[in-house]
mmCIF file of C-alpha atoms in Angstrom:
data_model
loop_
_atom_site.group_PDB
_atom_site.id
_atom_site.type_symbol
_atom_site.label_atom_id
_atom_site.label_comp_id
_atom_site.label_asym_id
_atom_site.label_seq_id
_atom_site.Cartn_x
_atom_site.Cartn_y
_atom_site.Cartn_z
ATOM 1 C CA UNK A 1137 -2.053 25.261 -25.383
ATOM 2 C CA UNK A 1138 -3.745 27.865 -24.514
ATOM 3 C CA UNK A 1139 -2.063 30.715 -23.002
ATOM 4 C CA UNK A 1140 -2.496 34.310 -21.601
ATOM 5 C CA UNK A 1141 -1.750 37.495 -24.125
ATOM 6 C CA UNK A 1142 0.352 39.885 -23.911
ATOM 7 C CA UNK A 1143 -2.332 42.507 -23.396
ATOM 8 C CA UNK A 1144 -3.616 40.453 -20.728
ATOM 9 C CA UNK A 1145 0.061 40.037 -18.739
ATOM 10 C CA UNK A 1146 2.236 42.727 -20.422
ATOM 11 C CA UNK A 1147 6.168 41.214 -21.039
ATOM 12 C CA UNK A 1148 6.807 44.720 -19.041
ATOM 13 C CA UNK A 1149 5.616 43.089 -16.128
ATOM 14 C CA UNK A 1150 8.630 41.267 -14.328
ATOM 15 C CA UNK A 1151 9.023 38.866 -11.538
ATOM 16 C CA UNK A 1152 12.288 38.427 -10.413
ATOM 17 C CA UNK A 1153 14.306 40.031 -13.500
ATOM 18 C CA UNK A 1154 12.578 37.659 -15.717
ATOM 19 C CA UNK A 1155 9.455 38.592 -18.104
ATOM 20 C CA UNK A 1156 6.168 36.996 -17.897
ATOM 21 C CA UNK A 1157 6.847 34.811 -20.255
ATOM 22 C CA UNK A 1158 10.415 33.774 -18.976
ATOM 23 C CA UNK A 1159 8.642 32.856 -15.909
ATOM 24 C CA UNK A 1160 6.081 30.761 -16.956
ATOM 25 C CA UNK A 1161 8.302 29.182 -19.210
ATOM 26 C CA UNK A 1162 10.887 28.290 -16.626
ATOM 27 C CA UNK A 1163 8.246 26.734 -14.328
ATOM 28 C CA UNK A 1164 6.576 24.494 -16.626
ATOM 29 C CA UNK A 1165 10.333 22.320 -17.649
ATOM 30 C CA UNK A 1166 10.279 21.319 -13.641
ATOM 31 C CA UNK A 1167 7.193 19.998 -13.854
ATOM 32 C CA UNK A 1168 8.248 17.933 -16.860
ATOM 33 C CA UNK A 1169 11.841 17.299 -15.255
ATOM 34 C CA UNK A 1170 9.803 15.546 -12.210
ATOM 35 C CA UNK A 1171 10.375 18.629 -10.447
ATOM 36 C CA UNK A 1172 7.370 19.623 -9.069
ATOM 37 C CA UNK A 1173 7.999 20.413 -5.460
ATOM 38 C CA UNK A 1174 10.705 22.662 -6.888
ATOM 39 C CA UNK A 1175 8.911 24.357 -8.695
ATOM 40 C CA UNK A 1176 6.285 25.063 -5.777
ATOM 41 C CA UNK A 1177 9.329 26.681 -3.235
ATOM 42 C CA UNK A 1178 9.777 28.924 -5.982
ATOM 43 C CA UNK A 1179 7.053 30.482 -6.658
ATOM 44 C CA UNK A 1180 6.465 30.686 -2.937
ATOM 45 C CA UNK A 1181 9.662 32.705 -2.564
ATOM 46 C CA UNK A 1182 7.793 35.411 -5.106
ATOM 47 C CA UNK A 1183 4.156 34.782 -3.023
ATOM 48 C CA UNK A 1184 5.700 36.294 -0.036
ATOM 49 C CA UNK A 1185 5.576 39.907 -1.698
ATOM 50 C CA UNK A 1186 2.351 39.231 -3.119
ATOM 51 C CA UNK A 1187 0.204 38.146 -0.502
ATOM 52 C CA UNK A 1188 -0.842 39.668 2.484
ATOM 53 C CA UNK A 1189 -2.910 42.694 4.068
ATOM 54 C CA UNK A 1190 -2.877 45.682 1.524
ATOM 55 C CA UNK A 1191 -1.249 43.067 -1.239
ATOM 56 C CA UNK A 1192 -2.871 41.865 -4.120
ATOM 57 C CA UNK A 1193 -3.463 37.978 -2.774
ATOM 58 C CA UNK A 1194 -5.002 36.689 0.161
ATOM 59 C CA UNK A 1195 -2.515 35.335 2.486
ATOM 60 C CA UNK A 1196 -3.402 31.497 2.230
ATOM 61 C CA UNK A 1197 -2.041 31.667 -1.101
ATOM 62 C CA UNK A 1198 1.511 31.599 0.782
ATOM 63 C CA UNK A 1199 0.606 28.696 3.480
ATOM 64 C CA UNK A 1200 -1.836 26.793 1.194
ATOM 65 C CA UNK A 1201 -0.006 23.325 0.178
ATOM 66 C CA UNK A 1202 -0.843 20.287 -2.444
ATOM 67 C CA UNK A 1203 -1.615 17.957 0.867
ATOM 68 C CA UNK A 1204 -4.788 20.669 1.418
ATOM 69 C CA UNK A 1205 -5.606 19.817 -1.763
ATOM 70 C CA UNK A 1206 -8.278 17.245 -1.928
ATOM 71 C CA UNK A 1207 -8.673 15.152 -5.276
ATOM 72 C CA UNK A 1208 -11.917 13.366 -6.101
ATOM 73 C CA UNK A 1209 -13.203 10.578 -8.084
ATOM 74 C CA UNK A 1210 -10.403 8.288 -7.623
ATOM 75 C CA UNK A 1211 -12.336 4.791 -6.824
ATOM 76 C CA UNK A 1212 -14.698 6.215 -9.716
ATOM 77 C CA UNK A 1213 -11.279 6.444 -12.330
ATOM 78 C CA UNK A 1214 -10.170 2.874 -11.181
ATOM 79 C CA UNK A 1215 -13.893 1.328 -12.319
ATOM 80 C CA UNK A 1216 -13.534 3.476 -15.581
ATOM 81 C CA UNK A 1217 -10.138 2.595 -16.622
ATOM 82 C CA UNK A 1218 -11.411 -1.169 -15.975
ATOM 83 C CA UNK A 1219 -14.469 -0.633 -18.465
ATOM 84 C CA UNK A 1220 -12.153 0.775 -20.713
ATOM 85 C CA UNK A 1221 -9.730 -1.724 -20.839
ATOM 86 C CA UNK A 1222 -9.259 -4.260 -23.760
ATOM 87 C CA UNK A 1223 -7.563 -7.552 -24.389
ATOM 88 C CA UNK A 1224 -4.021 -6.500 -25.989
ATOM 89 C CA UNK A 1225 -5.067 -2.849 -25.773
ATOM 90 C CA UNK A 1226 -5.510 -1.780 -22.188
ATOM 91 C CA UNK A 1227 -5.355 2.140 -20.633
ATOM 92 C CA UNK A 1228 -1.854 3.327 -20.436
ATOM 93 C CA UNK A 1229 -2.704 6.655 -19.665
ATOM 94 C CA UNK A 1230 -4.813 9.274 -17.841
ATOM 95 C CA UNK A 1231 -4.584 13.038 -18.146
ATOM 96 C CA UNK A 1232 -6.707 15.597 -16.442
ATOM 97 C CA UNK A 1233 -7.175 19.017 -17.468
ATOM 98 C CA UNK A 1234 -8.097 22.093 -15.754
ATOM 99 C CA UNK A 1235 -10.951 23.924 -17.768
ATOM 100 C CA UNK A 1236 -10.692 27.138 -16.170
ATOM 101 C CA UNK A 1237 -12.421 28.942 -19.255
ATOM 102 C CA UNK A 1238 -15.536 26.691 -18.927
ATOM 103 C CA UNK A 1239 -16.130 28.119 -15.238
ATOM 104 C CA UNK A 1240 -15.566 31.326 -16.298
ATOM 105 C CA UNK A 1241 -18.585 31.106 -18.165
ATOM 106 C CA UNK A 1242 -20.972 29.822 -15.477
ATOM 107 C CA UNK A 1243 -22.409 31.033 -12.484
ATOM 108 C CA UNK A 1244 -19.560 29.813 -10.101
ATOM 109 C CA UNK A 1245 -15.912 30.958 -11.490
ATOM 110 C CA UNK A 1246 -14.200 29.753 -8.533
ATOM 111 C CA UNK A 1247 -15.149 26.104 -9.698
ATOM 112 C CA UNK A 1248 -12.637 24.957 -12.451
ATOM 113 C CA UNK A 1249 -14.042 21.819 -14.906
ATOM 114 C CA UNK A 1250 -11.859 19.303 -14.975
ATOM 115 C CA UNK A 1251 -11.374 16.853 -17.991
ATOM 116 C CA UNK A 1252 -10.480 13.325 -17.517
ATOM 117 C CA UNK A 1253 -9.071 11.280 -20.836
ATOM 118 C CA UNK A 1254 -7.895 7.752 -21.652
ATOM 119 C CA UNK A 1255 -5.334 6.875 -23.967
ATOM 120 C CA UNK A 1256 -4.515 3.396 -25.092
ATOM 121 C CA UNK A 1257 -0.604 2.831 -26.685
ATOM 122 C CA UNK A 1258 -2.677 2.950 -29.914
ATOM 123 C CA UNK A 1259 -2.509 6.894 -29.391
ATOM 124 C CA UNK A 1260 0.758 6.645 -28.122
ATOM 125 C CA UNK A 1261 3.984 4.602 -26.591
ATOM 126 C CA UNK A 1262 2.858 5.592 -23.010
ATOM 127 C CA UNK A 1263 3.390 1.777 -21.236
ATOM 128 C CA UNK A 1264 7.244 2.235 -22.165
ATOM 129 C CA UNK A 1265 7.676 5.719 -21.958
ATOM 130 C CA UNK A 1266 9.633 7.615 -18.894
ATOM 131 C CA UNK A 1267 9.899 11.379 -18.423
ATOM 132 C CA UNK A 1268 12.376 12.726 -21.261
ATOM 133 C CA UNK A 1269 10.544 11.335 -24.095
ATOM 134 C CA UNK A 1270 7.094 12.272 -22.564
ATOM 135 C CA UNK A 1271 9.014 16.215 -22.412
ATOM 136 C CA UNK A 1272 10.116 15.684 -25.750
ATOM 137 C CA UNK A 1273 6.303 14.545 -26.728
ATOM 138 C CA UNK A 1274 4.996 17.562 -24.624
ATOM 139 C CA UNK A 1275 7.520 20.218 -26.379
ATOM 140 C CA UNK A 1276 6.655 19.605 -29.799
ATOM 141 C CA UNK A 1277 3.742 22.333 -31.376
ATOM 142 C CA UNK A 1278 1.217 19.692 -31.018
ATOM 143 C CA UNK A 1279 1.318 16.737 -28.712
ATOM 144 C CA UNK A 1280 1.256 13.374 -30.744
ATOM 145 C CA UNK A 1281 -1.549 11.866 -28.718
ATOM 146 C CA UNK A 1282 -4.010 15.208 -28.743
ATOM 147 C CA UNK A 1283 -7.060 14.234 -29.853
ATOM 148 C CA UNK A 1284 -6.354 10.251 -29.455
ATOM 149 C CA UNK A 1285 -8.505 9.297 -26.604
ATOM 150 C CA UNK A 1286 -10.561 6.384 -25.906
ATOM 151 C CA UNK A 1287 -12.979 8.226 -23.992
ATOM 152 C CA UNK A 1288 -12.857 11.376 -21.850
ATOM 153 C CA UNK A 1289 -15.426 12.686 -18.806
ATOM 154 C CA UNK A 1290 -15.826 14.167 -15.443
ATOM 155 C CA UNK A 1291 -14.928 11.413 -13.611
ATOM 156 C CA UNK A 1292 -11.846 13.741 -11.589
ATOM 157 C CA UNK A 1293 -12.098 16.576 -9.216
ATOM 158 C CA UNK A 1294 -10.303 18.904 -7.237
ATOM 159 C CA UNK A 1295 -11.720 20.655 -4.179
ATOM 160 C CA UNK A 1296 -9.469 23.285 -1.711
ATOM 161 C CA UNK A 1297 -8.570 25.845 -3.997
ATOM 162 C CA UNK A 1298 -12.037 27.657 -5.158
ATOM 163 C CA UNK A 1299 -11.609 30.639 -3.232
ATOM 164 C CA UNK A 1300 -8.150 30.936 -4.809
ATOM 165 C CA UNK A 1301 -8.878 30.139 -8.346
ATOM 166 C CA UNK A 1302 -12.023 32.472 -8.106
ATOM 167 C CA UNK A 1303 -9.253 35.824 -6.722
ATOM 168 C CA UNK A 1304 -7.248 34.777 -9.816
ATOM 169 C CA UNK A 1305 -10.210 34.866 -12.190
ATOM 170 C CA UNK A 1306 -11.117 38.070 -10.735
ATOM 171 C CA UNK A 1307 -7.924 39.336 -11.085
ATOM 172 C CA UNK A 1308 -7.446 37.574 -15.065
ATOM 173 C CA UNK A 1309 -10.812 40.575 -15.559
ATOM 174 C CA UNK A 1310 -8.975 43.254 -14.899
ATOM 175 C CA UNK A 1311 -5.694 42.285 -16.501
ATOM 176 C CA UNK A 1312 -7.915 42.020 -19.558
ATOM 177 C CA UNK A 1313 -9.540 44.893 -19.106
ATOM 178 C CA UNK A 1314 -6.514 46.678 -19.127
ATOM 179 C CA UNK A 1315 -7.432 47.629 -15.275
ATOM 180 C CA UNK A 1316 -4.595 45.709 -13.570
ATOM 181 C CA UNK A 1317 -1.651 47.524 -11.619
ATOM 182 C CA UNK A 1318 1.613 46.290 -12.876
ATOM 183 C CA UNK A 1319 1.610 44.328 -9.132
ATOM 184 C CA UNK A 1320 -1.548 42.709 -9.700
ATOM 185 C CA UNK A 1321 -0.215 41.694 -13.128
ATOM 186 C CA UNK A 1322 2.220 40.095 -11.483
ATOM 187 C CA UNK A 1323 -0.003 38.490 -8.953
ATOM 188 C CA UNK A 1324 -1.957 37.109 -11.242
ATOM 189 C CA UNK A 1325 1.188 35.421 -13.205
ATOM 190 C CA UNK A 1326 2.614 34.105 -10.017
ATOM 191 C CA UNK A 1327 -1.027 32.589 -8.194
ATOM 192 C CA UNK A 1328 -2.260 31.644 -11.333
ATOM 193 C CA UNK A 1329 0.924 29.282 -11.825
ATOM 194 C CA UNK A 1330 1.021 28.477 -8.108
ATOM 195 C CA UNK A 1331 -2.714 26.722 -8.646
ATOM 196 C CA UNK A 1332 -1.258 25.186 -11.655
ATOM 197 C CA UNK A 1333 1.680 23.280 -9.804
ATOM 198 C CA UNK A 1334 -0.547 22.660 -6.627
ATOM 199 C CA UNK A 1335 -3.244 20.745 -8.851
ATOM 200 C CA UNK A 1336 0.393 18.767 -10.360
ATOM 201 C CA UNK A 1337 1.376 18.041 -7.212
ATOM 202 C CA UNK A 1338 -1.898 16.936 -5.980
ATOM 203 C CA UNK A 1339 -2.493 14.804 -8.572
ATOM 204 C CA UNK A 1340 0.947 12.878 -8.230
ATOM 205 C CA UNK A 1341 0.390 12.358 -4.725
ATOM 206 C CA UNK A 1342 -3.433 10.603 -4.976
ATOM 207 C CA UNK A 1343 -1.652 8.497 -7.785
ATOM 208 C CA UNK A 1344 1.401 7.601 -5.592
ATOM 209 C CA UNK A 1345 -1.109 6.808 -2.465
ATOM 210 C CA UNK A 1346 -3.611 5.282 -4.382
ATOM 211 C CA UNK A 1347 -2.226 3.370 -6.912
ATOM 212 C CA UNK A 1348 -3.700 2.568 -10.045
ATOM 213 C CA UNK A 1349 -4.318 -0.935 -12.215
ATOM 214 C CA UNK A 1350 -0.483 -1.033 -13.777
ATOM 215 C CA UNK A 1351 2.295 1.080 -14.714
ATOM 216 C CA UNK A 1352 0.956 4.291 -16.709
ATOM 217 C CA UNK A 1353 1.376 7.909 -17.437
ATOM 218 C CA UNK A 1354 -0.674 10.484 -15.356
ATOM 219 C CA UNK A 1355 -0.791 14.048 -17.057
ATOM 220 C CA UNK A 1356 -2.059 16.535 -15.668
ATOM 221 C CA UNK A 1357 -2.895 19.890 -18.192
ATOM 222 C CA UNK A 1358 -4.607 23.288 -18.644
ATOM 223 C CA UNK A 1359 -7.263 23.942 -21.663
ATOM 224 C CA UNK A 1360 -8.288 27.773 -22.274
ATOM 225 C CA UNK A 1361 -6.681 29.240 -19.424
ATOM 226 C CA UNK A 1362 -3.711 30.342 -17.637
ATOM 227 C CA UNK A 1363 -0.937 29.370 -17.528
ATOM 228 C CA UNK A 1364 -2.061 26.020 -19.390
ATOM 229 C CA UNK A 1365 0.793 23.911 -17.976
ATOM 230 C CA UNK A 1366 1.559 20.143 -19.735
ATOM 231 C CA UNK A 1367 3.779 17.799 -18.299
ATOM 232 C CA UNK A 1368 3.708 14.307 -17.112
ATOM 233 C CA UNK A 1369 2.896 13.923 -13.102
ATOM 234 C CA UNK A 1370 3.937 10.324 -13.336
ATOM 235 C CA UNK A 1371 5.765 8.163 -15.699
ATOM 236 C CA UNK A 1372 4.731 4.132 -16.868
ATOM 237 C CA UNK A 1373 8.825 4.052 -16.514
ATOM 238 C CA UNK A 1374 11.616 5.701 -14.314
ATOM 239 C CA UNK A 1375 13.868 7.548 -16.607
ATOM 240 C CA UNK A 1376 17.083 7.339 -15.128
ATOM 241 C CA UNK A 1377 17.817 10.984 -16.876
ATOM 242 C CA UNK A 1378 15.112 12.344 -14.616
ATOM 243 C CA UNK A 1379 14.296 10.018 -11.937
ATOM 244 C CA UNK A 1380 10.628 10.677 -9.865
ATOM 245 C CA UNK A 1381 11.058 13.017 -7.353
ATOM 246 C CA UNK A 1382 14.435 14.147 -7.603
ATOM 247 C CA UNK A 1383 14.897 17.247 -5.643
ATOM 248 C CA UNK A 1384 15.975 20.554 -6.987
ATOM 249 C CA UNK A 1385 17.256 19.169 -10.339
ATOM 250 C CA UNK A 1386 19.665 16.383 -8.357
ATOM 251 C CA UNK A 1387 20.074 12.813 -9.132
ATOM 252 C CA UNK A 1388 18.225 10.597 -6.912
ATOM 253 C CA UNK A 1389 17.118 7.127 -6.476
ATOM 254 C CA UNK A 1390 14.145 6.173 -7.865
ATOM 255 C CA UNK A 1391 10.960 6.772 -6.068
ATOM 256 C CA UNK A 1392 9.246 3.470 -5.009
ATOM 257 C CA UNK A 1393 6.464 2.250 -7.546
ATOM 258 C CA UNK A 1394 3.469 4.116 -7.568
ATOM 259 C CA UNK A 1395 1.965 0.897 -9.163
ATOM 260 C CA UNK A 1396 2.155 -1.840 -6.205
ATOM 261 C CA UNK A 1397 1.926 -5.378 -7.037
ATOM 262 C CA UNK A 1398 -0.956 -7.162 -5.778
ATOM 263 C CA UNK A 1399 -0.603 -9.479 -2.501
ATOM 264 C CA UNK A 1400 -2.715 -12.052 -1.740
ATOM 265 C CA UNK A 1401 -3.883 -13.206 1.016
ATOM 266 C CA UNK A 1402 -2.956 -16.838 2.176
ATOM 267 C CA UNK A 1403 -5.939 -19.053 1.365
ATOM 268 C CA UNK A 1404 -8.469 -20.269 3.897
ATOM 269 C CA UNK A 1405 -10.333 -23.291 3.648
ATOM 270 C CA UNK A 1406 -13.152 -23.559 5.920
ATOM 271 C CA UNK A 1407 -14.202 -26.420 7.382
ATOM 272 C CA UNK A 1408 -14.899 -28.554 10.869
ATOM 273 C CA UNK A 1409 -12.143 -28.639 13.385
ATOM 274 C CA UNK A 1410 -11.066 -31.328 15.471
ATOM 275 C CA UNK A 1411 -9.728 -30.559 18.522
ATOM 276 C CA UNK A 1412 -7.200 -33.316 19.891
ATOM 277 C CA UNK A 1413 -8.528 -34.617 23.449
ATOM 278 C CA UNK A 1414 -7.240 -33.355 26.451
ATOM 279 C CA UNK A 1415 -6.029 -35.351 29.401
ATOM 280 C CA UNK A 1416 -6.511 -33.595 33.093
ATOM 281 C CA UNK A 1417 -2.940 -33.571 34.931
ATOM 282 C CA UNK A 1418 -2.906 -36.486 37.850
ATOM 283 C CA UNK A 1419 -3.565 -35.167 41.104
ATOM 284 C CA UNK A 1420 -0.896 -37.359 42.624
ATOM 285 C CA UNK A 1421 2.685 -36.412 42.699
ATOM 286 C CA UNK A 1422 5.052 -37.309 40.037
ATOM 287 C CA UNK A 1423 6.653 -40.940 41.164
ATOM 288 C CA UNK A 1424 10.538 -40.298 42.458
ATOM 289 C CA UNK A 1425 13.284 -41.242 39.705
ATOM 290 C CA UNK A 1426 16.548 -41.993 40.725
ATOM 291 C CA UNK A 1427 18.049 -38.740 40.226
ATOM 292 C CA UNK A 1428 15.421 -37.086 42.616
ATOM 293 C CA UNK A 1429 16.745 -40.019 45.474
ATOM 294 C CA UNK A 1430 18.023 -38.056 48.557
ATOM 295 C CA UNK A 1431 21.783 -37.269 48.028
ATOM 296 C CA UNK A 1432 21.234 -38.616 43.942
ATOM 297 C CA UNK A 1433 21.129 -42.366 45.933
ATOM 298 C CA UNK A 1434 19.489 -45.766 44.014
ATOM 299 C CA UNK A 1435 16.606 -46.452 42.677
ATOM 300 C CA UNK A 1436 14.090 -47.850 45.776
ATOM 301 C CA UNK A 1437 15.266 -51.399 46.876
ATOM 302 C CA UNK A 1438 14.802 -54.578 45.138
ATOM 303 C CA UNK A 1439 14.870 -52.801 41.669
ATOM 304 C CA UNK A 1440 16.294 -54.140 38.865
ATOM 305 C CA UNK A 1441 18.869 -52.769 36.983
ATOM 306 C CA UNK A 1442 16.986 -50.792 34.287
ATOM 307 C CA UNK A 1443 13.989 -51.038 35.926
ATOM 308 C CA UNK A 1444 11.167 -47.978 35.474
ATOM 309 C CA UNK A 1445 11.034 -46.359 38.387
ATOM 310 C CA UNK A 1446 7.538 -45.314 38.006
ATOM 311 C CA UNK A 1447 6.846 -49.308 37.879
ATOM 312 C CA UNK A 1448 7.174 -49.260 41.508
ATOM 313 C CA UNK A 1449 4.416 -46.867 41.906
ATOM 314 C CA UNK A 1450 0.514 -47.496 41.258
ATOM 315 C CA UNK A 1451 -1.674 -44.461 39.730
ATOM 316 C CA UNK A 1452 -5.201 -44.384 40.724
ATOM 317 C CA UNK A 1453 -8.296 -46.000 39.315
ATOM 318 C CA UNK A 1454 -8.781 -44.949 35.845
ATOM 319 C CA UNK A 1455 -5.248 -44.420 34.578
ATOM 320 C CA UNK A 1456 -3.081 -46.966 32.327
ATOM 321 C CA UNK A 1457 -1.366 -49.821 34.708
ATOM 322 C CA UNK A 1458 1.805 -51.422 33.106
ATOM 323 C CA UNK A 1459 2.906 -55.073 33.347
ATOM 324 C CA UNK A 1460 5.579 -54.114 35.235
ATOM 325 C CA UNK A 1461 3.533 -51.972 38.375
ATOM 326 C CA UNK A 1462 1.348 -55.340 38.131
ATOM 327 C CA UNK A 1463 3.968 -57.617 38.543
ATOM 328 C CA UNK A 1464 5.411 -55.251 41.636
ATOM 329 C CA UNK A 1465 1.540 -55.094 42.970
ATOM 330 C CA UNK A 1466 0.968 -59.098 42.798
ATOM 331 C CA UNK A 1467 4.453 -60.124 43.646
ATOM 332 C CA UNK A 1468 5.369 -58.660 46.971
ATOM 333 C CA UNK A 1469 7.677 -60.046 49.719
ATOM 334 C CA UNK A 1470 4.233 -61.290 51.850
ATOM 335 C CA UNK A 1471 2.874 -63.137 48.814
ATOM 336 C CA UNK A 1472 6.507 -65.064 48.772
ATOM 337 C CA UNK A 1473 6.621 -65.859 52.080
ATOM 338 C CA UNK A 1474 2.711 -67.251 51.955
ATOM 339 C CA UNK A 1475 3.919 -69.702 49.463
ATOM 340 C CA UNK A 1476 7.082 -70.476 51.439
ATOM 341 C CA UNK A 1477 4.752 -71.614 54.450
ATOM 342 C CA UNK A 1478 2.596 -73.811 52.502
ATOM 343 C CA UNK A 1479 3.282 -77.681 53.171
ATOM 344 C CA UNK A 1480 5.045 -79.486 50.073
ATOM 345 C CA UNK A 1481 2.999 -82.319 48.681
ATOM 346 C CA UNK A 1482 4.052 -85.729 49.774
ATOM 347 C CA UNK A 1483 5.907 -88.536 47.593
ATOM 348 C CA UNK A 1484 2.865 -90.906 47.772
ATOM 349 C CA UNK A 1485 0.263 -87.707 46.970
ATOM 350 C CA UNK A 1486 2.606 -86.633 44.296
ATOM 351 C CA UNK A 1487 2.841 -90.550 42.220
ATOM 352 C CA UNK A 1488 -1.338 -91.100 43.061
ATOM 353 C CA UNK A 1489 -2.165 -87.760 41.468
ATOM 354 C CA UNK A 1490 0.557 -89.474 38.123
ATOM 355 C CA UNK A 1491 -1.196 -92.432 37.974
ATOM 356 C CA UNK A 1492 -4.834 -91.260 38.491
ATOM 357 C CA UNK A 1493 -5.201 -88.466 36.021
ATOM 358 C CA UNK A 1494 -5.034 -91.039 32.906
ATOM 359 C CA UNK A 1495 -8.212 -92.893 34.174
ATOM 360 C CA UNK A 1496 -10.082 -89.570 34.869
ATOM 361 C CA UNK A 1497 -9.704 -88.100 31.348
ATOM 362 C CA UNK A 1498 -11.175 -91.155 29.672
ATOM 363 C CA UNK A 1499 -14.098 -91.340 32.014
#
């Protein structure tokens, strides 16, 4: 880590009782701890004498927040973790770092480089590793993983915070320089760690709302600048000791997954349809059932017992006649009383029909 000297930030300067150092020191374990948004509000409380007309800072350094802060390259990471990936040995890490010292040396200082990495668990234990051991990792003189990647590149950005990064940078010249007022010391402590923790916090947020291919660490760092900040933004695991986003150092429920599972849509199978076939309604009232008689009386006359109702009704041409509406149709009381008028055959007819019909089949 690289960090700011003392001739650069003099331990004389304080903010809020504390040294430089104690300050700097005391924001970086909430980042760690999951503590990020805590450690933003506090810094902000020491902004407000800092920034303003006649102050050292511009006053967006008080109102700026991480959700102005706009990080790029994320569809580009996904593709890049995917190339990198390897049967039995996929990505279980990211870390960006903020290169301040590289734009200091070109033509546009406000313009940090940022480093993108990949670590495999071959580096280190990052697929089962929550937030204390990753602190634990990050406290030690050298991080075990430094040096370890499988590949690092541009691929993320931040944009939002140039204007403020290049007022720091200015202000990191004359601190050098031995120029600085003791407040402008102290500005340049307290912005320069404020564009730290808004980078952190912007980077744990595009993770959270993006998503990314499984469970894995996201660190976000500093290399050759101020204040130089290492901590984990997310962890593969919820450590129960220091769950995500627990607010002002307080136990809290874990935060939900920042690595959805996949849904998949219900399959569709193309093909021809079949629509069923439609009748038309009849455009003839509904035949009368018994229940719709006047006063709930019979069924109409001369029906018998369990008779269809509707049998006593004909549809139109073109619909479906049953046996029944036939029978009713052919069998009325004027076709009875036809056959009731008819003369009976006589005796002598009746035995001459008998005895003729044997002689007329063998002819």
């Amino acid at each position: 880590m690289d960090y700011m000297d003392n001739a650069q930030v003099p331990d004389a300067v304080t903010i809020d009782g504390m040294s430089e150092n104690q300050f700097r020191t005391a924001i970086e374990p909430m980042l760690r701890e999951g503590r990020a948004d805590e450690a933003a509000r506090r810094i902000k409380d020491e902004l407000v004498f800092l920034c303003g007309e006649g102050l050292p800072l511009p006053a967006r350094f008080r109102f700026i927040a991480s959700q102005d802060v706009i990080v790029t390259g994320w569809d580009r990471l996904i593709r890049r973790i995917a190339e990198l990936d390897r049967p039995g040995d996929p990505v279980t890490a990211i870390a960006m770092d903020i290169c301040p010292a590289i734009a200091a040396a070109s033509a546009d200082p406000g313009r940090p480089f940022y480093e993108t990495a990949y670590y495999t668990d071959r580096a280190w234990p990052f697929s089962t590793a929550g937030r204390s051991r990753l602190a634990q990792a990050f406290a030690m003189p050298e991080v075990p993983w430094q040096g370890a990647f499988e590949d690092n590149d541009d691929t993320l950005g931040v944009t939002g915070l140039e204007d403020l990064h290049a007022v720091i940078a200015a202000m990191r010249k004359l601190c050098t320089a031995g120029m600085a007022t003791a407040e402008e010391q102290r500005a340049c402590t307290v912005g320069a760690c404020h564009l730290a923790v808004l980078t952190h916090q912007a980077i744990r947020d595009k993770a959270m709302a993006e998503g990314l291919p499984r469970p894995m660490a996201v660190l976000v760092g500093g290399h050759g600048g101020y204040p130089a900040f290492e901590a984990a933004a997310l962890a593969a695991v919820t450590d129960e000791r220091w769950p995500e986003g627990a607010p002002d150092g307080q136990a809290a429920a874990p935060a939900p997954s920042p690595f959805p599972a996949p849904s998949f849509p219900a399959p569709s199978f193309p093909g021809p349809s079949f629509p069923g076939p439609s009748f038309p309604a009849p455009a003839f009232p509904a035949p009368p059932l018994a229940a719709d008689a006047p006063d709930g009386g019979p069924p109409p006359r001369g029906a018998a017992p369990g008779d269809d109702a509707e049998a006593w009704h004909l549809p139109p041409p073109g619909i479906h006649v049953t046996g029944t509406q036939l029978r009713r149709r052919l069998v009325t009381r004027e076709s009875i009383a036809a056959l009731e008028n008819e003369a009976a055959p006589s005796l002598l007819q009746t035995l001459a029909n008998r005895l003729l019909t044997p002689f007329l089949r063998k002819k």
